mmCIF file of C-alpha atoms in Angstrom:
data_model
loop_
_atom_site.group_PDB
_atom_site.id
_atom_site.type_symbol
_atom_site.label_atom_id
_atom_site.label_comp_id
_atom_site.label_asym_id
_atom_site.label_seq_id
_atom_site.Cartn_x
_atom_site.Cartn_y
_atom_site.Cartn_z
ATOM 1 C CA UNK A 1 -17.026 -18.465 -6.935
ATOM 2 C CA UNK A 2 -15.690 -16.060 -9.660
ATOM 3 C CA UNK A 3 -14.548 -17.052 -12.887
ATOM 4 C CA UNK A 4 -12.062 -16.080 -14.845
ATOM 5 C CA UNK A 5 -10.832 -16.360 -18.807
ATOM 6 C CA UNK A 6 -7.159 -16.949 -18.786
ATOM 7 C CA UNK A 7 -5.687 -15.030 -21.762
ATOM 8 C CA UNK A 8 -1.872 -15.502 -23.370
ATOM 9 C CA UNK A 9 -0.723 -11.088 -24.278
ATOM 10 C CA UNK A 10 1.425 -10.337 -27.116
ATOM 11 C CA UNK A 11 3.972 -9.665 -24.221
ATOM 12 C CA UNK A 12 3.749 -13.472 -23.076
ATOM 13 C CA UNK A 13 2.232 -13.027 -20.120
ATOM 14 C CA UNK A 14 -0.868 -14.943 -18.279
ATOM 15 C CA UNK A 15 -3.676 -12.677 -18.037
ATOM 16 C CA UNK A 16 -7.313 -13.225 -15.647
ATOM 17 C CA UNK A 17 -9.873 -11.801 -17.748
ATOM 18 C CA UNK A 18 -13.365 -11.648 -15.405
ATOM 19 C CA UNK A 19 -15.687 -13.518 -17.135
ATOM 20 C CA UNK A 20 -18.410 -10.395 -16.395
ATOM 21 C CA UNK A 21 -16.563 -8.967 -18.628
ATOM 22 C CA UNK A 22 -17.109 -10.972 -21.788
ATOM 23 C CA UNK A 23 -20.873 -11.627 -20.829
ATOM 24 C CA UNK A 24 -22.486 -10.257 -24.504
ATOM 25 C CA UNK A 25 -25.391 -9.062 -22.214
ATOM 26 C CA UNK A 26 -23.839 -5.917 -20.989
ATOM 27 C CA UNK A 27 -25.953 -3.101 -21.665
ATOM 28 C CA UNK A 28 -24.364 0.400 -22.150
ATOM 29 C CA UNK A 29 -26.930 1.832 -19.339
ATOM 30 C CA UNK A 30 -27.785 -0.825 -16.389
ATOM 31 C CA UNK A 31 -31.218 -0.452 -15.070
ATOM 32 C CA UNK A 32 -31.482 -1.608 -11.714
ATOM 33 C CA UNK A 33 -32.517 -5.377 -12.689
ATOM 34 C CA UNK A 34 -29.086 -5.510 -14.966
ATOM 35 C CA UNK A 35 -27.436 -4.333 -11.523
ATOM 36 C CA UNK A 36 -29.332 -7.319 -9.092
ATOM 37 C CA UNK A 37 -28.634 -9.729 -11.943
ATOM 38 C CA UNK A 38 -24.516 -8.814 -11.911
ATOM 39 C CA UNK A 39 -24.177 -7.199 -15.044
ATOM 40 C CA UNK A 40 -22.071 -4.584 -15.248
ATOM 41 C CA UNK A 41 -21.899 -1.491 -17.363
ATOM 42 C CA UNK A 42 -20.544 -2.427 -21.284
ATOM 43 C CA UNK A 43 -17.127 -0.894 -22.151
ATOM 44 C CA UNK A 44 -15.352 -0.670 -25.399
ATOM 45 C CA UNK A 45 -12.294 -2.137 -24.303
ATOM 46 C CA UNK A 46 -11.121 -4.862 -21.610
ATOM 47 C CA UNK A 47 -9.354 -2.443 -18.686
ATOM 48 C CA UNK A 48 -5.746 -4.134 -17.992
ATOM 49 C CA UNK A 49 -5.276 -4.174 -14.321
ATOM 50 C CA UNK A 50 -1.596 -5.500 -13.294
ATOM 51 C CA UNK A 51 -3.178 -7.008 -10.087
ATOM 52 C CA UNK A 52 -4.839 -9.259 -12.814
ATOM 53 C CA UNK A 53 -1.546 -10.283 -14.514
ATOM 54 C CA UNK A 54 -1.238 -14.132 -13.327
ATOM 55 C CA UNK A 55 2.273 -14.328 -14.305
ATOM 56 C CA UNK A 56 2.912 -10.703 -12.154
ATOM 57 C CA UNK A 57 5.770 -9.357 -14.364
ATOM 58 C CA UNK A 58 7.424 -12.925 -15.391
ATOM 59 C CA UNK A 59 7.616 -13.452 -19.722
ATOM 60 C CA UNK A 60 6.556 -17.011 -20.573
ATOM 61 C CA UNK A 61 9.004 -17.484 -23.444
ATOM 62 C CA UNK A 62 7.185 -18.552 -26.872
ATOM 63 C CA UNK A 63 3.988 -19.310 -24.551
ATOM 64 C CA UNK A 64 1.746 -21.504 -26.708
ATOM 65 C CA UNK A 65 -0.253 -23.361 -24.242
ATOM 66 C CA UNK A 66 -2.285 -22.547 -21.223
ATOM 67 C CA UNK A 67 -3.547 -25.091 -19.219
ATOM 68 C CA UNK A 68 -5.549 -25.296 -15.631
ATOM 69 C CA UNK A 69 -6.366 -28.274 -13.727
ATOM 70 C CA UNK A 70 -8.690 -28.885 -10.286
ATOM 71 C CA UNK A 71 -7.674 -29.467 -7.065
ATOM 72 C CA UNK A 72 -9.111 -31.005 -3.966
ATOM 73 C CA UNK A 73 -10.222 -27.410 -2.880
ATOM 74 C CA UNK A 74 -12.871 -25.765 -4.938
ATOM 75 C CA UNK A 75 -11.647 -22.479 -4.153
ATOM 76 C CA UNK A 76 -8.234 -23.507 -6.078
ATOM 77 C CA UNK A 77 -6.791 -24.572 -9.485
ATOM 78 C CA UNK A 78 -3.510 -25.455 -10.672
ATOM 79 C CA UNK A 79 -2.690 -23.527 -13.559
ATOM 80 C CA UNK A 80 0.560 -24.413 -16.316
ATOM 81 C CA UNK A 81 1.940 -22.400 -18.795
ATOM 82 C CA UNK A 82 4.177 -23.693 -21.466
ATOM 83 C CA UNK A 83 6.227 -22.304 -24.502
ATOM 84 C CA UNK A 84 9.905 -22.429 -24.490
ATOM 85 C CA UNK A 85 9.740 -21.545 -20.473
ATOM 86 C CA UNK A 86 7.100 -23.269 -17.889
ATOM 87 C CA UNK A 87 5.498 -21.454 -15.800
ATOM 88 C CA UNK A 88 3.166 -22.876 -12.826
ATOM 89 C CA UNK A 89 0.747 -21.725 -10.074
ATOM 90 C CA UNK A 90 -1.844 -22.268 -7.856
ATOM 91 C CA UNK A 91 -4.665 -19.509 -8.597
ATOM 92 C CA UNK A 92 -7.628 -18.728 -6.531
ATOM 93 C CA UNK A 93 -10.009 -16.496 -8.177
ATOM 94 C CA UNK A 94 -12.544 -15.989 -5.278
ATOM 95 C CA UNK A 95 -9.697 -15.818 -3.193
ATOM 96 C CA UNK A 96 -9.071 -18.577 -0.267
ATOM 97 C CA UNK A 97 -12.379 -19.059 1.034
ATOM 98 C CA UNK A 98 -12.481 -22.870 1.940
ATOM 99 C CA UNK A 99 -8.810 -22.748 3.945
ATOM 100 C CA UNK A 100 -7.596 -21.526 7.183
ATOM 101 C CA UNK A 101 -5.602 -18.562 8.183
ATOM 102 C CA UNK A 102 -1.954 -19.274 9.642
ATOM 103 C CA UNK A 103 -2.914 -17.324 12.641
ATOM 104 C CA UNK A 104 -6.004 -19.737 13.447
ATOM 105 C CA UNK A 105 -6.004 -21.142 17.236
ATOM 106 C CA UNK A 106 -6.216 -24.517 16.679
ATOM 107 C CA UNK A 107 -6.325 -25.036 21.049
ATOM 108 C CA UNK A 108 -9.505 -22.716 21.020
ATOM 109 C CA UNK A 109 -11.216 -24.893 18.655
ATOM 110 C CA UNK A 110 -10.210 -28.345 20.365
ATOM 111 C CA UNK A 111 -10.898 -26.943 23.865
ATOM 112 C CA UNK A 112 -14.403 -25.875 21.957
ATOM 113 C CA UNK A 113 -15.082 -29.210 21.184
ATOM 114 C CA UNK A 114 -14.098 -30.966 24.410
ATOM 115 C CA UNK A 115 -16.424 -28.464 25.794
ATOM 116 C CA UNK A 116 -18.910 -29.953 24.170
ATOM 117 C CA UNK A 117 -18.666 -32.928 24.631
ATOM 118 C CA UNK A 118 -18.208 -32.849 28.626
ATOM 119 C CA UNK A 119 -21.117 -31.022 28.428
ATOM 120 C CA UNK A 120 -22.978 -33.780 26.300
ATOM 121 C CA UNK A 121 -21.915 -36.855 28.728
ATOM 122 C CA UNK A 122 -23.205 -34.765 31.610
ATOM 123 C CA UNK A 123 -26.000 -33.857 30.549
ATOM 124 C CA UNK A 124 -26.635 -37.171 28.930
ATOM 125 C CA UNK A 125 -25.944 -38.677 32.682
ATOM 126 C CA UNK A 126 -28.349 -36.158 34.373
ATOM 127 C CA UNK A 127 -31.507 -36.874 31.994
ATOM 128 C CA UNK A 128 -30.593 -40.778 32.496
ATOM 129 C CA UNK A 129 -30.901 -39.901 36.368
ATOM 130 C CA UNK A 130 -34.097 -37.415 35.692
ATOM 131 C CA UNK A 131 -35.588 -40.334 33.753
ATOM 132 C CA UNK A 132 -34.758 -43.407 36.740
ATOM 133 C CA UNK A 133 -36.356 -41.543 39.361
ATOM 134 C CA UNK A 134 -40.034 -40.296 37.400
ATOM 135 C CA UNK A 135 -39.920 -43.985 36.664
ATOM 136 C CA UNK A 136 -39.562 -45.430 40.168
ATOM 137 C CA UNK A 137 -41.716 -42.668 41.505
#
């Protein structure tokens, strides 16, 4: 999964800061074993990308306090910001991975596995049979 630095901006706003970005090993020039290893190309400054604001365009008044907490998915954390106003969301940094779509068919997947399983039993009952008449034979 990716990480991510959350920062507090002058503006007080909740900024996702990649943590390849703050990795002190970035060289200037990435050979091709910097590139398998992840690192990517060193840069004077941090690029701001709005995508990457977590607050999108809210202010956290007088934000003094940033704090995350884990949740039963690992693809999810609850993340609280607190000055004056509260702000609080659920982030996922390496997007939803470990949950389902809205659109999946639930009926496909039960009729999958009731497939399977009639299958099993009968099968099951034709190597019992298979297995009674080699023995009485």
């Amino acid at each position: 999964t990716a990480n991510q630095v959350l920062v507090g901006t002058l503006s007080d706003q909740v900024y996702a800061i990649d943590k390849k970005l703050l990795d002190p090993r970035r060289p200037e020039n990435p050979s091709k074993t910097d590139k398998e290893e992840g690192l990517i190309p060193y840069t004077e400054y941090i690029p701001l990308v709005p995508q990457r604001f977590v607050s999108y365009t809210h202010e956290i008044l007088g934000l003094k306090q940033i704090s995350c907490y884990p949740t039963t998915r690992e693809s999810s954390v609850l993340m609280l910001a607190h000055g004056v106003d509260l702000f609080y969301t659920r982030l996922m940094p390496s997007k939803s991975f470990d949950t389902l779509e809205d659109d999946f068919t639930y009926s496909l997947l039960v009729t999958t596995i009731l497939a399977l399983f009639i299958a099993t039993v009968v099968l099951y009952s034709m190597v019992q049979k298979d297995n009674l008449k080699r023995n009485w034979v």
